[in-house]
PDB file of C-alpha atoms in Angstrom:
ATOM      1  CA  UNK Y 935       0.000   0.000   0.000  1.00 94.00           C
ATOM      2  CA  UNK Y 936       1.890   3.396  -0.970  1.00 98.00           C
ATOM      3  CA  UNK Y 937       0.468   5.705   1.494  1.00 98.00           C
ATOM      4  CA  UNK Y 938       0.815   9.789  -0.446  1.00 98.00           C
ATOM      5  CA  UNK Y 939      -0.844  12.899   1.162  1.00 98.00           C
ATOM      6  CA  UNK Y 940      -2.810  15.817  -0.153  1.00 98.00           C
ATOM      7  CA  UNK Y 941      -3.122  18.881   1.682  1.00 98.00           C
ATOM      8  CA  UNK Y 942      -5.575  21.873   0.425  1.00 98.00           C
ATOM      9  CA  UNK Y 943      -5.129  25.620   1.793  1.00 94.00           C
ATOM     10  CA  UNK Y 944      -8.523  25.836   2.826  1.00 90.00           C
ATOM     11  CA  UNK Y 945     -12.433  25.082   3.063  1.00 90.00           C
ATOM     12  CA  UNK Y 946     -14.062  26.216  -0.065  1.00 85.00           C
ATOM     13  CA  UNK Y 947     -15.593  24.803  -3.043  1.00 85.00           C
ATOM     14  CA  UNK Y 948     -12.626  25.278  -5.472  1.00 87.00           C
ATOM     15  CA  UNK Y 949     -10.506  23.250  -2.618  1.00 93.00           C
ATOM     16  CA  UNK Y 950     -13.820  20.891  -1.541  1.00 93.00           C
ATOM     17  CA  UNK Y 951     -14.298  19.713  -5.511  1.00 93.00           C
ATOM     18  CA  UNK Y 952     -10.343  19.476  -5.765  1.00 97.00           C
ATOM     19  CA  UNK Y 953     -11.063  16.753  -2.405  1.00 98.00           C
ATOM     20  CA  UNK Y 954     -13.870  15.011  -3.801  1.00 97.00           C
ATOM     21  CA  UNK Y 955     -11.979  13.998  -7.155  1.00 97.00           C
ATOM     22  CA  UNK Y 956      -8.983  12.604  -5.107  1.00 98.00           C
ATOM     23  CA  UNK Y 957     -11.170  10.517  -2.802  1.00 98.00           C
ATOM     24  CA  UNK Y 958     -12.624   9.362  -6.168  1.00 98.00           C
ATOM     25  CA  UNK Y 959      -9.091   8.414  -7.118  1.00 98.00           C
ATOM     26  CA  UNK Y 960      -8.718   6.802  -3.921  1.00 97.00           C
ATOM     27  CA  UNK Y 961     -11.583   4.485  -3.653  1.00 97.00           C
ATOM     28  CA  UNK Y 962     -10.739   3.301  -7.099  1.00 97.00           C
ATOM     29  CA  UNK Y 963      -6.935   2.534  -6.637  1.00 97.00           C
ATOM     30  CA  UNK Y 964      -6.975  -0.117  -3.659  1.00 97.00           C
ATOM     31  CA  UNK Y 965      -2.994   0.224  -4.064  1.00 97.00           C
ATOM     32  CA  UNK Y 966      -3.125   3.591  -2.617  1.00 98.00           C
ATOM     33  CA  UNK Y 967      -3.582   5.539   0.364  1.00 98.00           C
ATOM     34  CA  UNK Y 968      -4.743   8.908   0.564  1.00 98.00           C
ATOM     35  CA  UNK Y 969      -4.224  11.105   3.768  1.00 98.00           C
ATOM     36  CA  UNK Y 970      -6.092  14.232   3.780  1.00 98.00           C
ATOM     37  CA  UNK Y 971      -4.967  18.025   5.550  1.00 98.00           C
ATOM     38  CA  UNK Y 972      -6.251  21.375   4.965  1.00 98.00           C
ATOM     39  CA  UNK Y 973      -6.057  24.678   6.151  1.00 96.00           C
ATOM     40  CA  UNK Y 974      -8.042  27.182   8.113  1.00 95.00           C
ATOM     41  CA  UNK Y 975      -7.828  30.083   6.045  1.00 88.00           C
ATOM     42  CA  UNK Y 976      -5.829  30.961   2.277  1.00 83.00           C
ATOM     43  CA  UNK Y 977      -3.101  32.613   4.879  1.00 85.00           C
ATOM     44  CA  UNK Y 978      -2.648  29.817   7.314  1.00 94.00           C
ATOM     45  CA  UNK Y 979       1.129  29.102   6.490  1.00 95.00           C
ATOM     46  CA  UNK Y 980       0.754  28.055  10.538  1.00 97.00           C
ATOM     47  CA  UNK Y 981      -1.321  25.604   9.939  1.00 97.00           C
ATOM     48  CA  UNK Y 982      -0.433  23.890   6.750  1.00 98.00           C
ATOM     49  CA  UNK Y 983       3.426  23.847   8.050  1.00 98.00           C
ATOM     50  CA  UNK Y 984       1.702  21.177  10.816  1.00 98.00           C
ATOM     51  CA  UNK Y 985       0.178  19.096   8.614  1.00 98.00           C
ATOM     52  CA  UNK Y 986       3.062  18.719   6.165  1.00 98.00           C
ATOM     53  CA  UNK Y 987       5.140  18.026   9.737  1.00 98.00           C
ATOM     54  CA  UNK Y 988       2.855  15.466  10.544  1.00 98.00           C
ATOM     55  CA  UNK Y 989       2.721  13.630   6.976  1.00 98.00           C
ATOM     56  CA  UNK Y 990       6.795  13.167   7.531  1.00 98.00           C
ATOM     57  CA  UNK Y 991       6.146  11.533  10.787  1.00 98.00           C
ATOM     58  CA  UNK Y 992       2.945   9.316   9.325  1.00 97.00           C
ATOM     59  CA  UNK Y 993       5.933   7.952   6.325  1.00 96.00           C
ATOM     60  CA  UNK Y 994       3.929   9.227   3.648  1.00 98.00           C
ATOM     61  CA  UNK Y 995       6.105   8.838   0.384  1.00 98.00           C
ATOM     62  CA  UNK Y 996       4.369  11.810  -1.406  1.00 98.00           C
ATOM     63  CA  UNK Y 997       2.566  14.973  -1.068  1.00 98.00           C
ATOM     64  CA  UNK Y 998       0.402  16.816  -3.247  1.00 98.00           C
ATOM     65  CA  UNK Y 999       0.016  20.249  -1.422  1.00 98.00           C
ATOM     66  CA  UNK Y1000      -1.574  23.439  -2.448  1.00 97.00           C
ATOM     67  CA  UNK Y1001       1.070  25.784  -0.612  1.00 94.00           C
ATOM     68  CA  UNK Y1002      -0.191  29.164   0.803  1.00 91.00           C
ATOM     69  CA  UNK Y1003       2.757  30.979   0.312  1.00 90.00           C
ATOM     70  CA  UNK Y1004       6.570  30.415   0.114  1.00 92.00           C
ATOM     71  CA  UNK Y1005       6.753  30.666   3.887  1.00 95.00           C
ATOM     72  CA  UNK Y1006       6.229  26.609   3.934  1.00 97.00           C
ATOM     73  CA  UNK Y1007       9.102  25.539   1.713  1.00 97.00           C
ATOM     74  CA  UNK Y1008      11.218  24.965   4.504  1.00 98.00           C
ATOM     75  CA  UNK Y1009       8.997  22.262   5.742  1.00 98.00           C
ATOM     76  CA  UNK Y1010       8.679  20.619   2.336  1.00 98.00           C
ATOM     77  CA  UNK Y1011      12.458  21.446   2.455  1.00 98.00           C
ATOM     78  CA  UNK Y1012      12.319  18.566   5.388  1.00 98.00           C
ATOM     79  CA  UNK Y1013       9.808  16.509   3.159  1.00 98.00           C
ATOM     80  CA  UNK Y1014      12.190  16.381   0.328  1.00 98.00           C
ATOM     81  CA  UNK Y1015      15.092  15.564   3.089  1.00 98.00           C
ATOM     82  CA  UNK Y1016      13.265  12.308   3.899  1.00 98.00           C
ATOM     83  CA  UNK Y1017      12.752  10.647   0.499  1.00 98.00           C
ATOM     84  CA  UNK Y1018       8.736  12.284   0.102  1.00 98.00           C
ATOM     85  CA  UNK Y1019       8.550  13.437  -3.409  1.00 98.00           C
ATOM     86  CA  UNK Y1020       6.328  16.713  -3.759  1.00 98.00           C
ATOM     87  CA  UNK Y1021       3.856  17.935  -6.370  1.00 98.00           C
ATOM     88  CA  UNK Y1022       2.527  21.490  -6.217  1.00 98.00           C
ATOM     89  CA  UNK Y1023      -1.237  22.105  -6.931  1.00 97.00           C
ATOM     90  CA  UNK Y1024      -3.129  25.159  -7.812  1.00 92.00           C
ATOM     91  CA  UNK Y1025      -0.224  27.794  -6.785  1.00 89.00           C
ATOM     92  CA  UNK Y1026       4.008  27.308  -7.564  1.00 91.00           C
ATOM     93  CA  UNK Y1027       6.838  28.403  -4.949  1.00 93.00           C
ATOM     94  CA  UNK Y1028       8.490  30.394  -7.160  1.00 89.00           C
ATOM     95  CA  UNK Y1029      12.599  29.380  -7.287  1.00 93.00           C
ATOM     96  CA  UNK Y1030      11.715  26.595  -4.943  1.00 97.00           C
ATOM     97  CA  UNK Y1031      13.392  23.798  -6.696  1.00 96.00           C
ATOM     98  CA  UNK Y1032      12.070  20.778  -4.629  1.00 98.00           C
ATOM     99  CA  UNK Y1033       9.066  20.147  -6.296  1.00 98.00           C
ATOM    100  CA  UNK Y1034       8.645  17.126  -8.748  1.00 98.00           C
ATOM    101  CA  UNK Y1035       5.766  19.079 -10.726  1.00 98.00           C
ATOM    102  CA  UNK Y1036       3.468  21.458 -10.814  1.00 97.00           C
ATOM    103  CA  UNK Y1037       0.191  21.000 -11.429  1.00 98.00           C
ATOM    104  CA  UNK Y1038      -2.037  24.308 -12.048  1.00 96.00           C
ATOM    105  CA  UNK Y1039      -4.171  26.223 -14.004  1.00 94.00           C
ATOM    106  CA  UNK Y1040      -1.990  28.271 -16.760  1.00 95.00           C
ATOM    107  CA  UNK Y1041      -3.064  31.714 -14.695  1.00 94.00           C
ATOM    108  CA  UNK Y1042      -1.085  33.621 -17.368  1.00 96.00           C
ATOM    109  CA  UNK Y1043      -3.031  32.046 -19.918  1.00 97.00           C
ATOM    110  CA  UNK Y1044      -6.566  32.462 -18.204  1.00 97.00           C
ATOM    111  CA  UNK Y1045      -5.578  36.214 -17.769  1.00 98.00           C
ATOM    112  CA  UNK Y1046      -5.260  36.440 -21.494  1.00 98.00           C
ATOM    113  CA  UNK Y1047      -7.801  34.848 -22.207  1.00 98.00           C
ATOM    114  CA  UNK Y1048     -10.116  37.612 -20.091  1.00 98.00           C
ATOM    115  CA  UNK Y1049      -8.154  39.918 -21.524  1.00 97.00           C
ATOM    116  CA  UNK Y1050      -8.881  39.012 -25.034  1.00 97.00           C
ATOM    117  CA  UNK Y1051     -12.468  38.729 -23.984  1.00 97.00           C
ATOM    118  CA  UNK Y1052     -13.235  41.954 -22.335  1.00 97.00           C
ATOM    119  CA  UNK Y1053     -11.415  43.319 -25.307  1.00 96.00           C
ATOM    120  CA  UNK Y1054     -14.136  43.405 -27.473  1.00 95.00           C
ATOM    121  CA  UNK Y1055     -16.761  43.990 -25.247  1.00 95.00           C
ATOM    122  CA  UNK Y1056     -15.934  47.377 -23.761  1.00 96.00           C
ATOM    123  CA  UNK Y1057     -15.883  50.785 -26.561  1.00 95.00           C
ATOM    124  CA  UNK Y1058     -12.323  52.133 -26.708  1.00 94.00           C
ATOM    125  CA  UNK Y1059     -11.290  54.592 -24.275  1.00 93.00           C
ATOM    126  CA  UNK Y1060     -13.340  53.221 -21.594  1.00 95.00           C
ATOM    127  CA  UNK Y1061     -12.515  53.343 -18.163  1.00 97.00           C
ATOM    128  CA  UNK Y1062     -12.261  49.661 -16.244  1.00 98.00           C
ATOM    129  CA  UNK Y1063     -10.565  49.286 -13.128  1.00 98.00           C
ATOM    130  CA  UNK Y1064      -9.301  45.761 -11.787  1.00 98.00           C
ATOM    131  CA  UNK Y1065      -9.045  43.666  -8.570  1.00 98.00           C
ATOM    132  CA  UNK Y1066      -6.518  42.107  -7.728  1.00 97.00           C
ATOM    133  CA  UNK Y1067      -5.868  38.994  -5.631  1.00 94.00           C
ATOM    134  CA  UNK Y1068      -2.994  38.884  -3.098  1.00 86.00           C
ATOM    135  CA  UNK Y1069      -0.497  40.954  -4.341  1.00 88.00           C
ATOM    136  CA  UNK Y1070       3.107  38.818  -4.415  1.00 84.00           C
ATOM    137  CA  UNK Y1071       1.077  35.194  -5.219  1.00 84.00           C
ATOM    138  CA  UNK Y1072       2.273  34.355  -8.766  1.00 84.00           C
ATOM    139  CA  UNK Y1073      -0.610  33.203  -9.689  1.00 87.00           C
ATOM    140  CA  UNK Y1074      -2.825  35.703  -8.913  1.00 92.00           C
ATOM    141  CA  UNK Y1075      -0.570  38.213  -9.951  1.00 94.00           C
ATOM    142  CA  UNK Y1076      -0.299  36.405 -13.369  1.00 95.00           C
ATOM    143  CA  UNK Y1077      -3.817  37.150 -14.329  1.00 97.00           C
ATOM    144  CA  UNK Y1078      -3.587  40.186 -13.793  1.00 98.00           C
ATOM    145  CA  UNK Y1079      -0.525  40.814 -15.917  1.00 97.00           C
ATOM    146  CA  UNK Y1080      -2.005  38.599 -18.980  1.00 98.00           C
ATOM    147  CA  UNK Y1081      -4.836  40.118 -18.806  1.00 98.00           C
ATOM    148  CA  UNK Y1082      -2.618  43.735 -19.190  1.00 97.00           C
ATOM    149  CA  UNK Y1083      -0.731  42.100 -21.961  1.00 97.00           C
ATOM    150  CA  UNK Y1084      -3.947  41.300 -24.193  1.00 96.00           C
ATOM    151  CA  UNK Y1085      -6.308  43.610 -23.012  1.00 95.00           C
ATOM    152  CA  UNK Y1086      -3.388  46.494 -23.796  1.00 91.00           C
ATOM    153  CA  UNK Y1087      -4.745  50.230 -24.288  1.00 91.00           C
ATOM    154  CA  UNK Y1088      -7.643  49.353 -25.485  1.00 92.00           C
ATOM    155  CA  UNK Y1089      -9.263  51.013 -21.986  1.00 93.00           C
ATOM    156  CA  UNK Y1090      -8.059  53.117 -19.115  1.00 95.00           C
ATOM    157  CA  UNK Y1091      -7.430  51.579 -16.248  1.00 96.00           C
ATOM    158  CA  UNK Y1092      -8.879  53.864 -13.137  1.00 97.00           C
ATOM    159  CA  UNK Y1093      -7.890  51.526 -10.073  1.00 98.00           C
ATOM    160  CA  UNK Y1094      -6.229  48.330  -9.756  1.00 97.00           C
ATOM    161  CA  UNK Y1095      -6.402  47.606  -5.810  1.00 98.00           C
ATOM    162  CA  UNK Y1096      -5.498  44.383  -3.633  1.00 97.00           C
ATOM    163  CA  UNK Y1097      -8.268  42.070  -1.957  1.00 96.00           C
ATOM    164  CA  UNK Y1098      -6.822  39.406  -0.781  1.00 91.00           C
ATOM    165  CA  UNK Y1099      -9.278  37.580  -2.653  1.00 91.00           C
ATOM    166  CA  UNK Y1100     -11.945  38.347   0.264  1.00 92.00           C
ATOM    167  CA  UNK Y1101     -15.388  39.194  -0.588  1.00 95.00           C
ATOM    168  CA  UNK Y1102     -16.094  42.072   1.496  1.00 97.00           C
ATOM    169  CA  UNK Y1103     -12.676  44.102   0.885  1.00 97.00           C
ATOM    170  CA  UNK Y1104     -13.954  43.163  -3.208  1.00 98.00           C
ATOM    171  CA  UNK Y1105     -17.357  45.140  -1.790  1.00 98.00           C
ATOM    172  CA  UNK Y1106     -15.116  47.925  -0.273  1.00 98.00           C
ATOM    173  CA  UNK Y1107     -12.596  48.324  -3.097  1.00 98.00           C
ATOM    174  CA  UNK Y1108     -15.905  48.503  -5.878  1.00 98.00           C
ATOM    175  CA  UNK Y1109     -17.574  50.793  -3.683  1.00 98.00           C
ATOM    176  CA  UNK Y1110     -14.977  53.359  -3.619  1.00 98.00           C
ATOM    177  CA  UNK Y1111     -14.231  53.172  -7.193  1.00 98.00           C
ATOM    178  CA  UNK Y1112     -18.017  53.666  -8.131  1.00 98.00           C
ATOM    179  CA  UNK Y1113     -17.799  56.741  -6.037  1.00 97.00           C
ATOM    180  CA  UNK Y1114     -14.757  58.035  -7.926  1.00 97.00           C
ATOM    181  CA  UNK Y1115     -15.251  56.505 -11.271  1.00 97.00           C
ATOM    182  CA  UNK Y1116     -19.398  56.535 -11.672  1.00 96.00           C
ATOM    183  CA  UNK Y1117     -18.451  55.846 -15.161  1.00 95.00           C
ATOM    184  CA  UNK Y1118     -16.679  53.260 -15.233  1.00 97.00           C
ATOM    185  CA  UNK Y1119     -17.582  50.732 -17.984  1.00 97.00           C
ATOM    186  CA  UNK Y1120     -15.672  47.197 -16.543  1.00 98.00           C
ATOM    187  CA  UNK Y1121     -14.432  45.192 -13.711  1.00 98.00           C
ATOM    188  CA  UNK Y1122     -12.366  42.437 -14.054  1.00 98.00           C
ATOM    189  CA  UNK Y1123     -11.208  40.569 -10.320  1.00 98.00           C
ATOM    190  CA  UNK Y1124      -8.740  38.026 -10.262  1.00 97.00           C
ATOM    191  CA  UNK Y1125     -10.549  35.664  -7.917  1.00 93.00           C
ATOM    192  CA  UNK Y1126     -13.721  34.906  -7.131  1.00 91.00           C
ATOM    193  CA  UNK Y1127     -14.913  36.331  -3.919  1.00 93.00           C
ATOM    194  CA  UNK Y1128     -14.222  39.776  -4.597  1.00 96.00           C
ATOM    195  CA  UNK Y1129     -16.194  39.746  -7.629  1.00 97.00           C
ATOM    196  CA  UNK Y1130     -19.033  38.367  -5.858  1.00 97.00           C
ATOM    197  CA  UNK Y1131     -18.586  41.317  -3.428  1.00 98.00           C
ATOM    198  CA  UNK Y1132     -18.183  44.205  -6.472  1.00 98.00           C
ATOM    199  CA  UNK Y1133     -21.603  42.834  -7.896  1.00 98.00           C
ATOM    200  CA  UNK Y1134     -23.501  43.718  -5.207  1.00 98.00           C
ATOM    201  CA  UNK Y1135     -21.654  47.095  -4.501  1.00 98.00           C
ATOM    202  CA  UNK Y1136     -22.862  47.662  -8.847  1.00 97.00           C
ATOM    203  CA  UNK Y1137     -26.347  46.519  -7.916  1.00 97.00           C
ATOM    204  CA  UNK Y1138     -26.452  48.907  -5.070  1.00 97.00           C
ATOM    205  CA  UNK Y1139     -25.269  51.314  -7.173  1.00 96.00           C
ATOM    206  CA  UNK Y1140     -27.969  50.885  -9.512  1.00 95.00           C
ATOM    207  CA  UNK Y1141     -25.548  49.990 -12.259  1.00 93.00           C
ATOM    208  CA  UNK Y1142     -26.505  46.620 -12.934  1.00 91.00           C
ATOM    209  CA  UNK Y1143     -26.150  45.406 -16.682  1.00 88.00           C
ATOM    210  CA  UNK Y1144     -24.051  48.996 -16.970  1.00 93.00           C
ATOM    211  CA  UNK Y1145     -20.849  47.700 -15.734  1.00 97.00           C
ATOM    212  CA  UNK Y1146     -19.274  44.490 -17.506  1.00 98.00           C
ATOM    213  CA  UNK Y1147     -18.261  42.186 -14.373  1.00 98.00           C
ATOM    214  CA  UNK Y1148     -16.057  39.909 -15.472  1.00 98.00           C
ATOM    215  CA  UNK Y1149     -14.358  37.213 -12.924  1.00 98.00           C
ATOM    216  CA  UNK Y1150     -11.704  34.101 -12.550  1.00 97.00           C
ATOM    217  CA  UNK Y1151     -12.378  30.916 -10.757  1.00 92.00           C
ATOM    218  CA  UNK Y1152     -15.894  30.487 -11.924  1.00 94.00           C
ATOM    219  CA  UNK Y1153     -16.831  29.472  -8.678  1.00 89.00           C
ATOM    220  CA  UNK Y1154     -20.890  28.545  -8.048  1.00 91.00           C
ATOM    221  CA  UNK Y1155     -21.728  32.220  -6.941  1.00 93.00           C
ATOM    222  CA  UNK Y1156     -20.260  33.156  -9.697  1.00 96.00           C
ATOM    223  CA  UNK Y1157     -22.209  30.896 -11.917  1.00 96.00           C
ATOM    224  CA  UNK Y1158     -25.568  31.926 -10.905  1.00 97.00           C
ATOM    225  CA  UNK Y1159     -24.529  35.856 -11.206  1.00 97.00           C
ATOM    226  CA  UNK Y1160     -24.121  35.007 -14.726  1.00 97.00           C
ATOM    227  CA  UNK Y1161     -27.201  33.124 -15.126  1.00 97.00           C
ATOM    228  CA  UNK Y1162     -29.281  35.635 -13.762  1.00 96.00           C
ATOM    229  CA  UNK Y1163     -27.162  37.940 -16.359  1.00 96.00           C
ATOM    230  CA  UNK Y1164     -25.443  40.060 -13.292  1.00 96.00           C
ATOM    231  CA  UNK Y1165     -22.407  39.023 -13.998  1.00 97.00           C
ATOM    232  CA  UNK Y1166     -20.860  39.021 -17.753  1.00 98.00           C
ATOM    233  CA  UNK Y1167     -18.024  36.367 -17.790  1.00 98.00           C
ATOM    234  CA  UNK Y1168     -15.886  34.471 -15.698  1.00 98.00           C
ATOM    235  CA  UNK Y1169     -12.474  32.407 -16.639  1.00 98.00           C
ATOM    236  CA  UNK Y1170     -13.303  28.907 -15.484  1.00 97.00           C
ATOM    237  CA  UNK Y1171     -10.368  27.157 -13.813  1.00 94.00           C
ATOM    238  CA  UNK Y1172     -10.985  22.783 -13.714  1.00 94.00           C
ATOM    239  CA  UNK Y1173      -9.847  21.899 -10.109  1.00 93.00           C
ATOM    240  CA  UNK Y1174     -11.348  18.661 -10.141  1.00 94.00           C
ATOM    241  CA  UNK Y1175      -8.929  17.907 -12.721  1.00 96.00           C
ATOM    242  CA  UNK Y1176      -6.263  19.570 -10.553  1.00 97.00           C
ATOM    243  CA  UNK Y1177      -6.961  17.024  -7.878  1.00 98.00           C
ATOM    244  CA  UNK Y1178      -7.170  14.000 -10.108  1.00 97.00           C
ATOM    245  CA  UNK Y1179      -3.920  14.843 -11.747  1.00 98.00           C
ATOM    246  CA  UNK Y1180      -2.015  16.499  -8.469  1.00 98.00           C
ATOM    247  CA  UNK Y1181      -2.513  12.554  -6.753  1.00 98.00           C
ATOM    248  CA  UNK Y1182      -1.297  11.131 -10.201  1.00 98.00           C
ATOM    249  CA  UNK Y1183       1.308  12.711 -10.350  1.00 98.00           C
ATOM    250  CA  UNK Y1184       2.417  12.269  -6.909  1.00 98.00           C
ATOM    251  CA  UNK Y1185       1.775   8.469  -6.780  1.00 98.00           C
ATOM    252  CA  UNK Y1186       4.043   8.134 -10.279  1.00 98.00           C
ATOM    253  CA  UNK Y1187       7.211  10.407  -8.843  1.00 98.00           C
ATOM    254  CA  UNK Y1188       6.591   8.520  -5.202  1.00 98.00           C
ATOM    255  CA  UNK Y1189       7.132   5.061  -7.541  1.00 98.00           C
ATOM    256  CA  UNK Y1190      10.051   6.810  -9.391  1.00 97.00           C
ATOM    257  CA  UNK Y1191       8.379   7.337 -12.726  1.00 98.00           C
ATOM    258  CA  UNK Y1192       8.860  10.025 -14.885  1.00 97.00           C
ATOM    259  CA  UNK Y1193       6.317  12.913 -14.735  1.00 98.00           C
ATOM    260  CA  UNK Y1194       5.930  16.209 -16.154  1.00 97.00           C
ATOM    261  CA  UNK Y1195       7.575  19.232 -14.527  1.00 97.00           C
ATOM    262  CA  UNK Y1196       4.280  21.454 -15.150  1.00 96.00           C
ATOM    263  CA  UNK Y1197       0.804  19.628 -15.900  1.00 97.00           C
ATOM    264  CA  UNK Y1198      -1.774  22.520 -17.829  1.00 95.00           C
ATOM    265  CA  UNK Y1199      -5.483  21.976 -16.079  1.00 96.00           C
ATOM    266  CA  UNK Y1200      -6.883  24.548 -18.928  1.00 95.00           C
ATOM    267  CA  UNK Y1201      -9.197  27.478 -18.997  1.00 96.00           C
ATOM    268  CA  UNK Y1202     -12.134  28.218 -20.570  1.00 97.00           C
ATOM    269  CA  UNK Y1203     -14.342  31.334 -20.281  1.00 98.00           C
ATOM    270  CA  UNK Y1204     -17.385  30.968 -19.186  1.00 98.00           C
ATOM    271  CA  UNK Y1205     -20.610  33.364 -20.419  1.00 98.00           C
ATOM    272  CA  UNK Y1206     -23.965  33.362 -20.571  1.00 97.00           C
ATOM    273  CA  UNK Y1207     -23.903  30.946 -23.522  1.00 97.00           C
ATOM    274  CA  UNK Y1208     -22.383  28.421 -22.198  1.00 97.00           C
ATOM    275  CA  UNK Y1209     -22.915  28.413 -18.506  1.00 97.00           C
ATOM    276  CA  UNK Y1210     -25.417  25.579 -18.371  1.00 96.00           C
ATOM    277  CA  UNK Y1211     -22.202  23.331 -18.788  1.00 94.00           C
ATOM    278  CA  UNK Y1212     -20.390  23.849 -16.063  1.00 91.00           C
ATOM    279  CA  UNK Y1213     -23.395  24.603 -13.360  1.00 81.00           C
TER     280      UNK Y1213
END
């Protein structure tokens, strides 16, 4: 029985569906032992630092983590040191060279891809303003810079300010630029949450169907928002899949195959048109 581990930052539904398709993967591979470990909140560095602590001392010969921040590579530093091979889901260490892959969403890509999107949707010399995630995560920070690189001058951008992907500082940060910028013609957030929060400061607002809301994570709020037509797009991210292939991965470098050094998950953008598919 090779016994692996998977450890998730948090609970949510992005990290709960990631869960489900591993213990799918588990009950079908009798070979295999999953152990599970997640954090309190998308910050807990505390917390996750434990778990991966206790996995060395349970002998697990892999872990599949989704890391909060840098701030726990030195205890995956102590992983590696004992023989546990480590796959990175969802979010990289940047320059940490322990990991055996990465398996994520192409955030880059997905950033584009809104980009690209919103592009055509908005008349030139609009103004939009953005949210972003937790300034400093790579990922995050990667959707907001492809969506820069495709979107490119085609709008103004009034406001670009942090949320730590939290719903009500989303709320807050739309708020004050509705105040400042009644104008403005977009939104684009680069998680979930937030967005959630800057469609109901546009509804308070009054500017419902005014202001293109466009999101990333397609997450089930999200969904219905754009259902109901409150909410224009949103750049679905497949973390099933992320799960699925994260324990893969893990269980082939923990028998010493070969694996990939970075596993694509895909994006696809989500609209109206097409939402009924992934509801």
């Amino acid at each position: 029985m090779l016994k692996v581990g998977l450890i998730t930052k948090f609970p949510v539904d992005f990290y709960d569906t990631m869960v489900d398709a591993v213990k799918k993967y588990d009950a079908e591979h009798a070979d295999v032992e999953v152990i599970y470990g997640q954090g309190k909140s998308g910050t807990d560095d505390e917390g996750v630092i434990a778990i991966i602590e206790n996995m060395i001392t349970q002998n697990v010969k892999a872990i599949a983590v989704t890391p909060t921040s840098p701030n726990v590579s030195a205890a995956l530093d102590e992983a590696v040191a004992a023989g546990i091979k480590v796959v990175l889901i969802d979010n990289d260490i940047p320059g940490w060279t322990g990991k055996s892959s990465l398996v994520a969403t192409d955030n880059l890509a997905g950033g584009k891809l809104a980009g690209t999107w919103l592009a055509e949707k908005v008349p030139a010399g609009s103004k939009i303003a953005l949210l972003q995630g937790r300034l400093g995560n790579p990922s995050l920070d990667d959707r907001i810079k492809g969506f820069k690189e495709t979107f490119g001058s085609k709008a103004t951008v009034v406001a670009e300010p942090a949320t730590d992907c939290d719903q009500t500082k989303g709320l807050n940060a739309a708020q004050d630029i509705l105040t400042a910028h009644p104008d403005v013609a977009a939104i684009y957030g680069a998680c979930g949450p937030p967005i959630i929060g800057a469609l109901e400061a546009v509804k308070a607002a009054g500017r419902t169907g005014n202001v293109v809301v466009v999101g990333f994570d397609a997450a089930p709020d999200e969904l219905t928002a754009i259902t109901a037509g409150d909410q224009a797009a949103s750049v679905a991210q497949f973390p099933a899949k992320m799960g699925s292939l994260g324990i893969e991965t893990a269980v082939k470098a923990a028998r010493g195959e070969t694996v990939e050094s970075v596993v694509d998950t895909g994006t696809e953008m989500v609209t109206k048109e097409n939402v009924a598919r992934f509801s």
